[in-house]
Structure formats: structure tokens, C-alpha cells
Amino acid sequence: MSIRSANAMPLATSGKKEYGLEYFLKGALAGGLCCGVTHGAVCPVDVVKTRMQLDSVKYNKGMIGGFKTVIAEEGVGALATGLGPTAVGYFIQGWFKFGGVEFFKIQAVNSLGEQGGWDNRTSIYLGSAAAAETIADIFLCPLEAVRIRLVSEPTYGGGSLPGAAAALVKENGIIGGFYAGFIPMLFKQVPYTMAKFVVQGKAAEAICTSMSIDQANMSGATTMGVALSSGVVAGVVAAIISHPADTLLSKVNKAGAGGSGGMMSRLSNIAGEIGIVNLCTVGLGARCVMIGTLTAGQFAIFDSVMGALGASKYHFHDPSSDKH
């Protein structure tokens, strides 16, 4: 199987399909939709999870108990706190993350060739995911800062996305208000995304190999089944790996958390106050449920939207198998 070129630009191929600018734009749109929809859908779980991380003394009865406490004290509507910045922020993040992963992995195959891409697919997944997520987080971080502040203080800045964003900038400046949590976000999101794409790719391969399914030519129903199954596994693994940084991110965006020093000083103070065990375990159950469900939904929606847009998702291919 060869790497062909069009207009002097090499395009990775899988079967007879070519992957160029139109494909990347469709991948970005599908990524934006899958992340915006899924994160918006699990907003109530995220509200409870964040409250558990911010105040583990009050919210100490697990996820179900957390739901009951929030509803009893603030009403059902409180579970939608931060929905606006969540949906907008993760649409933008998904655009760059999923679109970026497709772009970077295909550029790697263009450079290495089909066989080189197949032999190094794990490294390509890791590098592509890290690069794409880093870019995506630059755009996500301000909206995530607003979401967390609204969850901890529902009336902050009038309780709206624009109002809360303006209040954060007024009080702390652009960097202090929007990017105080950028470092822990990178520590959270980059390992999370690397694990998510690698584990999902490996799980999908294992499922298809065990059932003699050709990934490049799956039916819609089969694509959905493989995406959901592999997505759940990837989500739980990624949630466990990134949870300590997620807790730090929730804490550092709470008013006054970690003192008044620099970002690294505040993070160090917060970690010391919480303790390693709590940092790794508080809210983990809720996050595994949320991220497992969310990740399965993301890959299912991504593949479905790509299909609806007439794009066939690129899958790593072993050229040597064509000779048998």
C-alpha cells in the first residue's frame, strides 16, 4: 500500500481512501460536536464531582449523596451550573483535540510510510494526542476556569458565562483569572488524552482482531459497538491516570485556595493540604463513571458524525497483510 500525493502534498491512504484538508475539517467538526454534546450531557455529574473535590467534608457521602445534597440545598437547576462554559469550551477543545489527532497521526504516516506508521502506531498516537491536547487546552482553560468558579460560586459575576468571565479578568487579570489552572490542566488533560487515544485504539484493534472485523470496512452498527466498547475501557483508564491533576485543577480555581503566592506555590500548598491519598481518590468513583460514559459517547458520536459527513476514519494498516 503506497503513500500517494496530490498537488505536491502527500496524503496518507487507507485502502483507496485519501486524507486531506477536507477530511481534517470534518474530523475537527465531528470532534467539536462529540466533546460539546457529551460534556454538556454529563454536566450534572461534573457539578457533583467538582463539589466533592472542593468540599470533601460536606460532600462525603459519595456521588448519590452529593446529588441529594445539591438538589436539597439548591434545587435541581443547580445541577446545570456551568453548562454554558462547559458546552462551548469542550466544543472548541474537541475541535482541536480530535481534529488535531487525525492531522498529526496522518502527517506521521506521510513521513514514515504505511509500514512505519503501523510499526510505530502507539508512539504516533501518544505524540499526536499530546500535541493536539496542548493546543486545545490553550482555548479550553479560560472556559474551564469560569465553569469551576460558577460551580463553587453559582452567583459569581451574575451567574452567566460572560459575567463570570468579566469578573475573573477584573479581579485577577487575564493570566491570573483564565490561566491559573493551565499547568494542572496540562498535567490532567495531556496524560488523559494520550491514554484515551492509545487505549481506545488498542482496545478497538483487539476487539476487531478477536472477531475478525476489518476496521476500515465496518458497518454503522459494528462501528458503533466497537466505539462504545473500546471507549468505556479507555475512559476509565484515562480517568484514573489524570485524576490527581483534575483535583488540583478544581482546587486552584476556587477563590483563595493555596494562598496568595505564585501558581506553583499555590499548587504545592494545595497538594500538601489535601494529601496524596485524597488527591488520588476523592471524587474518583464519580469521575470514572463520568469519563467512562463520556469517552464511550465521544468515540461513538465522532465515528457516526464522520460517517454522516461522508468521511471514512483513518485506521492504521499493516501493508504486509496485503501480501498474504
C-alpha atoms as a PDB file:
ATOM      1  CA  MET A   1       0.000   0.000   0.000  1.00  0.00           C
ATOM      2  CA  SER A   2       1.549   3.312  -1.034  1.00  0.00           C
ATOM      3  CA  ILE A   3       1.593   6.908   0.104  1.00  0.00           C
ATOM      4  CA  ARG A   4       0.328   8.944  -2.806  1.00  0.00           C
ATOM      5  CA  SER A   5       0.493  12.684  -3.426  1.00  0.00           C
ATOM      6  CA  ALA A   6      -1.927  15.306  -4.672  1.00  0.00           C
ATOM      7  CA  ASN A   7      -0.924  18.890  -5.539  1.00  0.00           C
ATOM      8  CA  ALA A   8       2.581  18.121  -4.241  1.00  0.00           C
ATOM      9  CA  MET A   9       1.139  17.299  -0.831  1.00  0.00           C
ATOM     10  CA  PRO A  10       1.409  13.680   0.357  1.00  0.00           C
ATOM     11  CA  LEU A  11      -1.817  12.215   1.620  1.00  0.00           C
ATOM     12  CA  ALA A  12      -1.923   9.132   3.803  1.00  0.00           C
ATOM     13  CA  THR A  13      -4.061   6.395   2.366  1.00  0.00           C
ATOM     14  CA  SER A  14      -6.005   3.541   3.869  1.00  0.00           C
ATOM     15  CA  GLY A  15      -7.290   1.242   1.181  1.00  0.00           C
ATOM     16  CA  LYS A  16      -8.219   3.573  -1.684  1.00  0.00           C
ATOM     17  CA  LYS A  17      -9.224   6.479   0.558  1.00  0.00           C
ATOM     18  CA  GLU A  18      -7.230   9.707   0.701  1.00  0.00           C
ATOM     19  CA  TYR A  19      -6.966  12.107   3.624  1.00  0.00           C
ATOM     20  CA  GLY A  20      -6.520  15.831   3.049  1.00  0.00           C
ATOM     21  CA  LEU A  21      -7.815  19.223   4.239  1.00  0.00           C
ATOM     22  CA  GLU A  22     -11.495  18.359   3.816  1.00  0.00           C
ATOM     23  CA  TYR A  23     -11.030  15.254   5.956  1.00  0.00           C
ATOM     24  CA  PHE A  24      -9.280  17.206   8.715  1.00  0.00           C
ATOM     25  CA  LEU A  25     -12.049  19.831   8.816  1.00  0.00           C
ATOM     26  CA  LYS A  26     -14.687  17.114   9.060  1.00  0.00           C
ATOM     27  CA  GLY A  27     -12.680  15.476  11.829  1.00  0.00           C
ATOM     28  CA  ALA A  28     -12.468  18.780  13.703  1.00  0.00           C
ATOM     29  CA  LEU A  29     -16.228  19.375  13.389  1.00  0.00           C
ATOM     30  CA  ALA A  30     -17.029  15.831  14.492  1.00  0.00           C
ATOM     31  CA  GLY A  31     -14.633  16.259  17.415  1.00  0.00           C
ATOM     32  CA  GLY A  32     -16.224  19.526  18.464  1.00  0.00           C
ATOM     33  CA  LEU A  33     -19.696  18.017  18.376  1.00  0.00           C
ATOM     34  CA  CYS A  34     -18.769  14.828  20.213  1.00  0.00           C
ATOM     35  CA  CYS A  35     -16.994  16.688  23.030  1.00  0.00           C
ATOM     36  CA  GLY A  36     -19.514  19.518  23.359  1.00  0.00           C
ATOM     37  CA  VAL A  37     -22.504  17.173  23.430  1.00  0.00           C
ATOM     38  CA  THR A  38     -21.026  14.600  25.817  1.00  0.00           C
ATOM     39  CA  HIS A  39     -19.547  17.069  28.297  1.00  0.00           C
ATOM     40  CA  GLY A  40     -22.800  19.007  28.280  1.00  0.00           C
ATOM     41  CA  ALA A  41     -24.760  15.808  28.899  1.00  0.00           C
ATOM     42  CA  VAL A  42     -22.679  14.834  31.937  1.00  0.00           C
ATOM     43  CA  CYS A  43     -22.678  18.350  33.386  1.00  0.00           C
ATOM     44  CA  PRO A  44     -24.739  17.264  36.462  1.00  0.00           C
ATOM     45  CA  VAL A  45     -22.185  14.555  37.290  1.00  0.00           C
ATOM     46  CA  ASP A  46     -19.369  17.058  36.796  1.00  0.00           C
ATOM     47  CA  VAL A  47     -21.064  19.522  39.159  1.00  0.00           C
ATOM     48  CA  VAL A  48     -21.265  16.894  41.910  1.00  0.00           C
ATOM     49  CA  LYS A  49     -17.731  15.636  41.239  1.00  0.00           C
ATOM     50  CA  THR A  50     -16.346  19.170  41.423  1.00  0.00           C
ATOM     51  CA  ARG A  51     -18.241  19.902  44.646  1.00  0.00           C
ATOM     52  CA  MET A  52     -16.805  16.713  46.170  1.00  0.00           C
ATOM     53  CA  GLN A  53     -13.303  17.852  45.245  1.00  0.00           C
ATOM     54  CA  LEU A  54     -13.817  21.400  46.502  1.00  0.00           C
ATOM     55  CA  ASP A  55     -15.501  20.457  49.801  1.00  0.00           C
ATOM     56  CA  SER A  56     -14.885  16.811  50.689  1.00  0.00           C
ATOM     57  CA  VAL A  57     -16.081  17.391  54.266  1.00  0.00           C
ATOM     58  CA  LYS A  58     -19.567  18.472  53.232  1.00  0.00           C
ATOM     59  CA  TYR A  59     -19.882  16.148  50.234  1.00  0.00           C
ATOM     60  CA  ASN A  60     -18.681  12.962  51.912  1.00  0.00           C
ATOM     61  CA  LYS A  61     -21.449  10.504  51.062  1.00  0.00           C
ATOM     62  CA  GLY A  62     -20.440   9.511  47.568  1.00  0.00           C
ATOM     63  CA  MET A  63     -21.888  10.559  44.230  1.00  0.00           C
ATOM     64  CA  ILE A  64     -25.520   9.722  45.041  1.00  0.00           C
ATOM     65  CA  GLY A  65     -25.265  11.548  48.343  1.00  0.00           C
ATOM     66  CA  GLY A  66     -23.710  14.502  46.537  1.00  0.00           C
ATOM     67  CA  PHE A  67     -26.642  14.670  44.134  1.00  0.00           C
ATOM     68  CA  LYS A  68     -29.081  14.629  47.032  1.00  0.00           C
ATOM     69  CA  THR A  69     -27.215  17.386  48.874  1.00  0.00           C
ATOM     70  CA  VAL A  70     -27.057  19.693  45.853  1.00  0.00           C
ATOM     71  CA  ILE A  71     -30.735  19.186  44.989  1.00  0.00           C
ATOM     72  CA  ALA A  72     -31.899  19.571  48.597  1.00  0.00           C
ATOM     73  CA  GLU A  73     -29.983  22.809  49.156  1.00  0.00           C
ATOM     74  CA  GLU A  74     -30.106  24.472  45.741  1.00  0.00           C
ATOM     75  CA  GLY A  75     -32.733  22.717  43.640  1.00  0.00           C
ATOM     76  CA  VAL A  76     -32.460  20.569  40.513  1.00  0.00           C
ATOM     77  CA  GLY A  77     -31.393  23.541  38.430  1.00  0.00           C
ATOM     78  CA  ALA A  78     -28.084  23.705  40.301  1.00  0.00           C
ATOM     79  CA  LEU A  79     -27.012  20.522  38.513  1.00  0.00           C
ATOM     80  CA  ALA A  80     -26.805  22.550  35.291  1.00  0.00           C
ATOM     81  CA  THR A  81     -24.431  25.113  36.809  1.00  0.00           C
ATOM     82  CA  GLY A  82     -21.665  25.922  34.338  1.00  0.00           C
ATOM     83  CA  LEU A  83     -23.432  24.271  31.382  1.00  0.00           C
ATOM     84  CA  GLY A  84     -22.703  27.226  29.091  1.00  0.00           C
ATOM     85  CA  PRO A  85     -18.914  27.310  29.502  1.00  0.00           C
ATOM     86  CA  THR A  86     -18.855  23.515  29.541  1.00  0.00           C
ATOM     87  CA  ALA A  87     -20.586  23.122  26.170  1.00  0.00           C
ATOM     88  CA  VAL A  88     -18.717  25.983  24.476  1.00  0.00           C
ATOM     89  CA  GLY A  89     -15.329  25.153  25.989  1.00  0.00           C
ATOM     90  CA  TYR A  90     -15.428  21.489  25.127  1.00  0.00           C
ATOM     91  CA  PHE A  91     -16.729  22.089  21.600  1.00  0.00           C
ATOM     92  CA  ILE A  92     -13.641  24.199  20.989  1.00  0.00           C
ATOM     93  CA  GLN A  93     -11.419  21.679  22.766  1.00  0.00           C
ATOM     94  CA  GLY A  94     -12.880  18.772  20.795  1.00  0.00           C
ATOM     95  CA  TRP A  95     -12.362  20.656  17.531  1.00  0.00           C
ATOM     96  CA  PHE A  96      -8.628  20.932  18.163  1.00  0.00           C
ATOM     97  CA  LYS A  97      -8.218  17.616  20.010  1.00  0.00           C
ATOM     98  CA  PHE A  98      -9.922  15.147  17.670  1.00  0.00           C
ATOM     99  CA  GLY A  99      -9.110  17.162  14.563  1.00  0.00           C
ATOM    100  CA  GLY A 100      -5.530  17.553  15.751  1.00  0.00           C
ATOM    101  CA  VAL A 101      -5.040  13.868  16.480  1.00  0.00           C
ATOM    102  CA  GLU A 102      -6.259  12.961  12.998  1.00  0.00           C
ATOM    103  CA  PHE A 103      -3.984  15.615  11.469  1.00  0.00           C
ATOM    104  CA  PHE A 104      -0.831  14.720  13.391  1.00  0.00           C
ATOM    105  CA  LYS A 105      -1.167  10.946  13.048  1.00  0.00           C
ATOM    106  CA  ILE A 106      -1.715  11.165   9.298  1.00  0.00           C
ATOM    107  CA  GLN A 107       1.245  13.529   8.902  1.00  0.00           C
ATOM    108  CA  ALA A 108       3.325  10.965  10.796  1.00  0.00           C
ATOM    109  CA  VAL A 109       2.224   8.222   8.389  1.00  0.00           C
ATOM    110  CA  ASN A 110       3.032  10.511   5.453  1.00  0.00           C
ATOM    111  CA  SER A 111       6.534  10.856   6.868  1.00  0.00           C
ATOM    112  CA  LEU A 112       7.135   7.263   7.934  1.00  0.00           C
ATOM    113  CA  GLY A 113       5.132   5.420   5.294  1.00  0.00           C
ATOM    114  CA  GLU A 114       2.319   2.929   5.875  1.00  0.00           C
ATOM    115  CA  GLN A 115       4.601   0.245   7.289  1.00  0.00           C
ATOM    116  CA  GLY A 116       6.448   2.703   9.516  1.00  0.00           C
ATOM    117  CA  GLY A 117       3.139   4.090  10.710  1.00  0.00           C
ATOM    118  CA  TRP A 118       1.861   0.620  11.555  1.00  0.00           C
ATOM    119  CA  ASP A 119       5.054  -0.361  13.369  1.00  0.00           C
ATOM    120  CA  ASN A 120       5.085   2.877  15.384  1.00  0.00           C
ATOM    121  CA  ARG A 121       1.349   3.425  15.831  1.00  0.00           C
ATOM    122  CA  THR A 122       1.483   3.565  19.642  1.00  0.00           C
ATOM    123  CA  SER A 123       4.164   6.257  19.588  1.00  0.00           C
ATOM    124  CA  ILE A 124       2.230   8.127  16.901  1.00  0.00           C
ATOM    125  CA  TYR A 125      -0.952   8.020  18.999  1.00  0.00           C
ATOM    126  CA  LEU A 126       0.958   9.298  22.041  1.00  0.00           C
ATOM    127  CA  GLY A 127       2.685  12.131  20.197  1.00  0.00           C
ATOM    128  CA  SER A 128      -0.405  13.165  18.238  1.00  0.00           C
ATOM    129  CA  ALA A 129      -2.590  13.193  21.330  1.00  0.00           C
ATOM    130  CA  ALA A 130      -0.059  15.196  23.368  1.00  0.00           C
ATOM    131  CA  ALA A 131       0.384  17.841  20.655  1.00  0.00           C
ATOM    132  CA  ALA A 132      -3.327  18.162  19.893  1.00  0.00           C
ATOM    133  CA  GLU A 133      -4.343  18.366  23.553  1.00  0.00           C
ATOM    134  CA  THR A 134      -1.743  21.013  24.384  1.00  0.00           C
ATOM    135  CA  ILE A 135      -3.112  23.237  21.614  1.00  0.00           C
ATOM    136  CA  ALA A 136      -6.713  22.530  22.653  1.00  0.00           C
ATOM    137  CA  ASP A 137      -6.043  23.411  26.299  1.00  0.00           C
ATOM    138  CA  ILE A 138      -4.950  26.934  25.413  1.00  0.00           C
ATOM    139  CA  PHE A 139      -8.533  27.537  24.278  1.00  0.00           C
ATOM    140  CA  LEU A 140     -10.250  25.400  26.930  1.00  0.00           C
ATOM    141  CA  CYS A 141      -8.528  26.765  30.037  1.00  0.00           C
ATOM    142  CA  PRO A 142     -10.376  30.129  30.248  1.00  0.00           C
ATOM    143  CA  LEU A 143     -13.782  28.483  29.917  1.00  0.00           C
ATOM    144  CA  GLU A 144     -12.898  25.757  32.410  1.00  0.00           C
ATOM    145  CA  ALA A 145     -11.812  28.434  34.909  1.00  0.00           C
ATOM    146  CA  VAL A 146     -15.205  30.121  34.505  1.00  0.00           C
ATOM    147  CA  ARG A 147     -17.048  26.798  34.876  1.00  0.00           C
ATOM    148  CA  ILE A 148     -15.268  25.849  38.079  1.00  0.00           C
ATOM    149  CA  ARG A 149     -15.809  29.295  39.606  1.00  0.00           C
ATOM    150  CA  LEU A 150     -19.530  29.118  38.769  1.00  0.00           C
ATOM    151  CA  VAL A 151     -19.817  25.644  40.295  1.00  0.00           C
ATOM    152  CA  SER A 152     -18.165  26.834  43.523  1.00  0.00           C
ATOM    153  CA  GLU A 153     -19.990  30.201  43.483  1.00  0.00           C
ATOM    154  CA  PRO A 154     -23.181  29.908  41.380  1.00  0.00           C
ATOM    155  CA  THR A 155     -23.957  33.648  41.586  1.00  0.00           C
ATOM    156  CA  TYR A 156     -20.437  34.798  40.701  1.00  0.00           C
ATOM    157  CA  GLY A 157     -20.492  37.521  38.040  1.00  0.00           C
ATOM    158  CA  GLY A 158     -24.265  37.305  37.899  1.00  0.00           C
ATOM    159  CA  GLY A 159     -24.155  33.571  37.231  1.00  0.00           C
ATOM    160  CA  SER A 160     -23.641  33.910  33.467  1.00  0.00           C
ATOM    161  CA  LEU A 161     -20.723  32.926  31.234  1.00  0.00           C
ATOM    162  CA  PRO A 162     -19.904  36.487  30.060  1.00  0.00           C
ATOM    163  CA  GLY A 163     -20.444  37.966  33.532  1.00  0.00           C
ATOM    164  CA  ALA A 164     -18.281  35.414  35.317  1.00  0.00           C
ATOM    165  CA  ALA A 165     -15.534  35.716  32.691  1.00  0.00           C
ATOM    166  CA  ALA A 166     -15.513  39.517  33.018  1.00  0.00           C
ATOM    167  CA  ALA A 167     -15.405  39.284  36.830  1.00  0.00           C
ATOM    168  CA  LEU A 168     -12.462  36.875  36.746  1.00  0.00           C
ATOM    169  CA  VAL A 169     -10.459  39.198  34.494  1.00  0.00           C
ATOM    170  CA  LYS A 170     -11.358  42.254  36.567  1.00  0.00           C
ATOM    171  CA  GLU A 171     -10.257  40.611  39.812  1.00  0.00           C
ATOM    172  CA  ASN A 172      -7.213  38.650  38.639  1.00  0.00           C
ATOM    173  CA  GLY A 173      -6.223  39.810  35.158  1.00  0.00           C
ATOM    174  CA  ILE A 174      -6.263  37.610  32.070  1.00  0.00           C
ATOM    175  CA  ILE A 175      -3.422  35.312  33.122  1.00  0.00           C
ATOM    176  CA  GLY A 176      -4.410  35.040  36.786  1.00  0.00           C
ATOM    177  CA  GLY A 177      -8.098  34.740  36.030  1.00  0.00           C
ATOM    178  CA  PHE A 178      -8.118  32.472  32.995  1.00  0.00           C
ATOM    179  CA  TYR A 179      -4.819  30.593  33.185  1.00  0.00           C
ATOM    180  CA  ALA A 180      -4.171  29.993  36.895  1.00  0.00           C
ATOM    181  CA  GLY A 181      -5.058  26.370  36.267  1.00  0.00           C
ATOM    182  CA  PHE A 182      -3.201  25.960  32.968  1.00  0.00           C
ATOM    183  CA  ILE A 183      -0.310  23.894  34.377  1.00  0.00           C
ATOM    184  CA  PRO A 184      -2.529  21.417  36.270  1.00  0.00           C
ATOM    185  CA  MET A 185      -4.809  21.318  33.213  1.00  0.00           C
ATOM    186  CA  LEU A 186      -1.868  20.194  31.093  1.00  0.00           C
ATOM    187  CA  PHE A 187      -0.895  17.603  33.707  1.00  0.00           C
ATOM    188  CA  LYS A 188      -4.512  16.436  33.726  1.00  0.00           C
ATOM    189  CA  GLN A 189      -5.526  16.653  30.072  1.00  0.00           C
ATOM    190  CA  VAL A 190      -2.356  15.634  28.236  1.00  0.00           C
ATOM    191  CA  PRO A 191      -1.831  12.265  30.026  1.00  0.00           C
ATOM    192  CA  TYR A 192      -5.606  11.744  29.939  1.00  0.00           C
ATOM    193  CA  THR A 193      -5.808  12.280  26.183  1.00  0.00           C
ATOM    194  CA  MET A 194      -2.679  10.228  25.488  1.00  0.00           C
ATOM    195  CA  ALA A 195      -4.106   7.319  27.493  1.00  0.00           C
ATOM    196  CA  LYS A 196      -7.562   7.748  25.968  1.00  0.00           C
ATOM    197  CA  PHE A 197      -6.463   7.515  22.344  1.00  0.00           C
ATOM    198  CA  VAL A 198      -3.838   4.812  22.859  1.00  0.00           C
ATOM    199  CA  VAL A 199      -6.089   2.562  24.968  1.00  0.00           C
ATOM    200  CA  GLN A 200      -9.087   3.115  22.697  1.00  0.00           C
ATOM    201  CA  GLY A 201      -7.007   2.319  19.627  1.00  0.00           C
ATOM    202  CA  LYS A 202      -5.559  -0.821  21.184  1.00  0.00           C
ATOM    203  CA  ALA A 203      -8.940  -1.935  22.556  1.00  0.00           C
ATOM    204  CA  ALA A 204     -10.617  -1.400  19.179  1.00  0.00           C
ATOM    205  CA  GLU A 205      -7.848  -3.378  17.472  1.00  0.00           C
ATOM    206  CA  ALA A 206      -8.198  -6.213  19.979  1.00  0.00           C
ATOM    207  CA  ILE A 207     -11.978  -6.333  19.575  1.00  0.00           C
ATOM    208  CA  CYS A 208     -11.770  -6.338  15.783  1.00  0.00           C
ATOM    209  CA  THR A 209      -8.974  -8.921  15.695  1.00  0.00           C
ATOM    210  CA  SER A 210     -10.824 -11.268  18.046  1.00  0.00           C
ATOM    211  CA  MET A 211     -13.975 -11.019  15.919  1.00  0.00           C
ATOM    212  CA  SER A 212     -12.214 -10.964  12.515  1.00  0.00           C
ATOM    213  CA  ILE A 213     -13.570  -7.488  11.728  1.00  0.00           C
ATOM    214  CA  ASP A 214     -11.925  -5.241   9.127  1.00  0.00           C
ATOM    215  CA  GLN A 215     -11.722  -1.829  10.817  1.00  0.00           C
ATOM    216  CA  ALA A 216     -11.563   0.021   7.514  1.00  0.00           C
ATOM    217  CA  ASN A 217     -14.820  -1.512   6.270  1.00  0.00           C
ATOM    218  CA  MET A 218     -17.147  -1.793   9.272  1.00  0.00           C
ATOM    219  CA  SER A 219     -20.900  -1.294   9.059  1.00  0.00           C
ATOM    220  CA  GLY A 220     -22.519   1.534  11.001  1.00  0.00           C
ATOM    221  CA  ALA A 221     -23.785  -0.767  13.748  1.00  0.00           C
ATOM    222  CA  THR A 222     -20.425  -2.500  14.098  1.00  0.00           C
ATOM    223  CA  THR A 223     -18.602   0.843  14.210  1.00  0.00           C
ATOM    224  CA  MET A 224     -20.920   1.998  16.997  1.00  0.00           C
ATOM    225  CA  GLY A 225     -20.443  -1.203  19.004  1.00  0.00           C
ATOM    226  CA  VAL A 226     -16.651  -1.132  18.737  1.00  0.00           C
ATOM    227  CA  ALA A 227     -16.516   2.593  19.572  1.00  0.00           C
ATOM    228  CA  LEU A 228     -18.696   2.217  22.666  1.00  0.00           C
ATOM    229  CA  SER A 229     -16.887  -0.860  23.995  1.00  0.00           C
ATOM    230  CA  SER A 230     -13.369   0.454  23.460  1.00  0.00           C
ATOM    231  CA  GLY A 231     -14.396   3.918  24.640  1.00  0.00           C
ATOM    232  CA  VAL A 232     -15.551   2.703  28.063  1.00  0.00           C
ATOM    233  CA  VAL A 233     -12.242   0.914  28.667  1.00  0.00           C
ATOM    234  CA  ALA A 234     -10.235   3.942  27.504  1.00  0.00           C
ATOM    235  CA  GLY A 235     -12.285   6.352  29.602  1.00  0.00           C
ATOM    236  CA  VAL A 236     -11.844   4.515  32.893  1.00  0.00           C
ATOM    237  CA  VAL A 237      -8.087   4.084  32.397  1.00  0.00           C
ATOM    238  CA  ALA A 238      -7.666   7.732  31.409  1.00  0.00           C
ATOM    239  CA  ALA A 239      -9.767   8.924  34.375  1.00  0.00           C
ATOM    240  CA  ILE A 240      -7.595   7.078  36.897  1.00  0.00           C
ATOM    241  CA  ILE A 241      -4.356   8.372  35.367  1.00  0.00           C
ATOM    242  CA  SER A 242      -5.429  12.016  35.262  1.00  0.00           C
ATOM    243  CA  HIS A 243      -7.467  12.260  38.478  1.00  0.00           C
ATOM    244  CA  PRO A 244      -4.833  13.827  40.797  1.00  0.00           C
ATOM    245  CA  ALA A 245      -4.305  16.723  38.370  1.00  0.00           C
ATOM    246  CA  ASP A 246      -8.083  17.071  37.952  1.00  0.00           C
ATOM    247  CA  THR A 247      -8.430  17.543  41.719  1.00  0.00           C
ATOM    248  CA  LEU A 248      -5.678  20.183  41.723  1.00  0.00           C
ATOM    249  CA  LEU A 249      -7.365  21.978  38.821  1.00  0.00           C
ATOM    250  CA  SER A 250     -10.675  22.101  40.678  1.00  0.00           C
ATOM    251  CA  LYS A 251      -8.986  23.409  43.820  1.00  0.00           C
ATOM    252  CA  VAL A 252      -6.735  26.052  42.253  1.00  0.00           C
ATOM    253  CA  ASN A 253      -9.705  27.774  40.563  1.00  0.00           C
ATOM    254  CA  LYS A 254     -11.520  28.157  43.885  1.00  0.00           C
ATOM    255  CA  ALA A 255     -11.159  31.604  45.439  1.00  0.00           C
ATOM    256  CA  GLY A 256      -8.304  31.765  47.969  1.00  0.00           C
ATOM    257  CA  ALA A 257      -7.168  28.167  47.500  1.00  0.00           C
ATOM    258  CA  GLY A 258      -3.457  27.580  48.121  1.00  0.00           C
ATOM    259  CA  GLY A 259      -2.733  31.065  49.443  1.00  0.00           C
ATOM    260  CA  SER A 260      -1.737  34.164  47.523  1.00  0.00           C
ATOM    261  CA  GLY A 261       1.650  33.166  46.101  1.00  0.00           C
ATOM    262  CA  GLY A 262       2.577  32.120  42.574  1.00  0.00           C
ATOM    263  CA  MET A 263       0.881  29.324  40.680  1.00  0.00           C
ATOM    264  CA  MET A 264       3.400  26.610  41.554  1.00  0.00           C
ATOM    265  CA  SER A 265       3.447  27.705  45.206  1.00  0.00           C
ATOM    266  CA  ARG A 266      -0.347  27.524  45.364  1.00  0.00           C
ATOM    267  CA  LEU A 267      -0.394  24.071  43.739  1.00  0.00           C
ATOM    268  CA  SER A 268       2.219  22.812  46.187  1.00  0.00           C
ATOM    269  CA  ASN A 269       0.250  24.180  49.142  1.00  0.00           C
ATOM    270  CA  ILE A 270      -2.987  22.603  47.901  1.00  0.00           C
ATOM    271  CA  ALA A 271      -1.328  19.209  47.373  1.00  0.00           C
ATOM    272  CA  GLY A 272       0.129  19.365  50.878  1.00  0.00           C
ATOM    273  CA  GLU A 273      -3.213  20.289  52.429  1.00  0.00           C
ATOM    274  CA  ILE A 274      -5.145  17.537  50.646  1.00  0.00           C
ATOM    275  CA  GLY A 275      -2.602  14.713  50.955  1.00  0.00           C
ATOM    276  CA  ILE A 276      -1.583  12.211  48.272  1.00  0.00           C
ATOM    277  CA  VAL A 277      -4.278   9.629  49.065  1.00  0.00           C
ATOM    278  CA  ASN A 278      -7.133  12.144  48.926  1.00  0.00           C
ATOM    279  CA  LEU A 279      -5.625  13.761  45.844  1.00  0.00           C
ATOM    280  CA  CYS A 280      -5.829  10.432  44.029  1.00  0.00           C
ATOM    281  CA  THR A 281      -9.132   9.110  45.395  1.00  0.00           C
ATOM    282  CA  VAL A 282     -11.598  11.874  46.340  1.00  0.00           C
ATOM    283  CA  GLY A 283     -14.253  12.001  43.635  1.00  0.00           C
ATOM    284  CA  LEU A 284     -12.570   9.200  41.639  1.00  0.00           C
ATOM    285  CA  GLY A 285     -15.643   6.974  41.518  1.00  0.00           C
ATOM    286  CA  ALA A 286     -17.804   9.767  40.159  1.00  0.00           C
ATOM    287  CA  ARG A 287     -15.102  10.691  37.659  1.00  0.00           C
ATOM    288  CA  CYS A 288     -14.732   7.097  36.398  1.00  0.00           C
ATOM    289  CA  VAL A 289     -18.481   6.939  35.797  1.00  0.00           C
ATOM    290  CA  MET A 290     -18.460  10.317  34.096  1.00  0.00           C
ATOM    291  CA  ILE A 291     -15.336   9.808  31.967  1.00  0.00           C
ATOM    292  CA  GLY A 292     -16.133   6.191  31.068  1.00  0.00           C
ATOM    293  CA  THR A 293     -19.592   7.201  29.820  1.00  0.00           C
ATOM    294  CA  LEU A 294     -18.306  10.391  28.221  1.00  0.00           C
ATOM    295  CA  THR A 295     -15.429   8.739  26.344  1.00  0.00           C
ATOM    296  CA  ALA A 296     -17.596   5.934  25.000  1.00  0.00           C
ATOM    297  CA  GLY A 297     -20.089   8.537  23.799  1.00  0.00           C
ATOM    298  CA  GLN A 298     -17.379  10.678  22.252  1.00  0.00           C
ATOM    299  CA  PHE A 299     -15.911   7.952  20.070  1.00  0.00           C
ATOM    300  CA  ALA A 300     -19.384   6.719  19.077  1.00  0.00           C
ATOM    301  CA  ILE A 301     -20.549  10.229  18.131  1.00  0.00           C
ATOM    302  CA  PHE A 302     -17.261  11.040  16.390  1.00  0.00           C
ATOM    303  CA  ASP A 303     -17.416   7.943  14.193  1.00  0.00           C
ATOM    304  CA  SER A 304     -21.131   8.486  13.497  1.00  0.00           C
ATOM    305  CA  VAL A 305     -20.707  12.141  12.526  1.00  0.00           C
ATOM    306  CA  MET A 306     -17.726  11.303  10.338  1.00  0.00           C
ATOM    307  CA  GLY A 307     -19.857   8.711   8.576  1.00  0.00           C
ATOM    308  CA  ALA A 308     -22.719  11.177   8.161  1.00  0.00           C
ATOM    309  CA  LEU A 309     -20.293  13.705   6.650  1.00  0.00           C
ATOM    310  CA  GLY A 310     -19.079  11.108   4.171  1.00  0.00           C
ATOM    311  CA  ALA A 311     -15.642  10.766   5.752  1.00  0.00           C
ATOM    312  CA  SER A 312     -14.069   7.401   6.468  1.00  0.00           C
ATOM    313  CA  LYS A 313     -11.930   7.488   9.634  1.00  0.00           C
ATOM    314  CA  TYR A 314      -8.264   6.708   9.104  1.00  0.00           C
ATOM    315  CA  HIS A 315      -7.128   3.418  10.645  1.00  0.00           C
ATOM    316  CA  PHE A 316      -3.543   2.240  10.861  1.00  0.00           C
ATOM    317  CA  HIS A 317      -2.969  -0.530   8.345  1.00  0.00           C
ATOM    318  CA  ASP A 318      -0.338  -3.267   8.112  1.00  0.00           C
ATOM    319  CA  PRO A 319       0.754  -3.356   4.441  1.00  0.00           C
ATOM    320  CA  SER A 320       2.415  -6.742   4.937  1.00  0.00           C
ATOM    321  CA  SER A 321      -1.026  -8.282   5.491  1.00  0.00           C
ATOM    322  CA  ASP A 322      -1.919  -7.445   1.867  1.00  0.00           C
ATOM    323  CA  LYS A 323       0.730  -9.912   0.706  1.00  0.00           C
ATOM    324  CA  HIS A 324      -0.944 -12.880   2.373  1.00  0.00           C
END
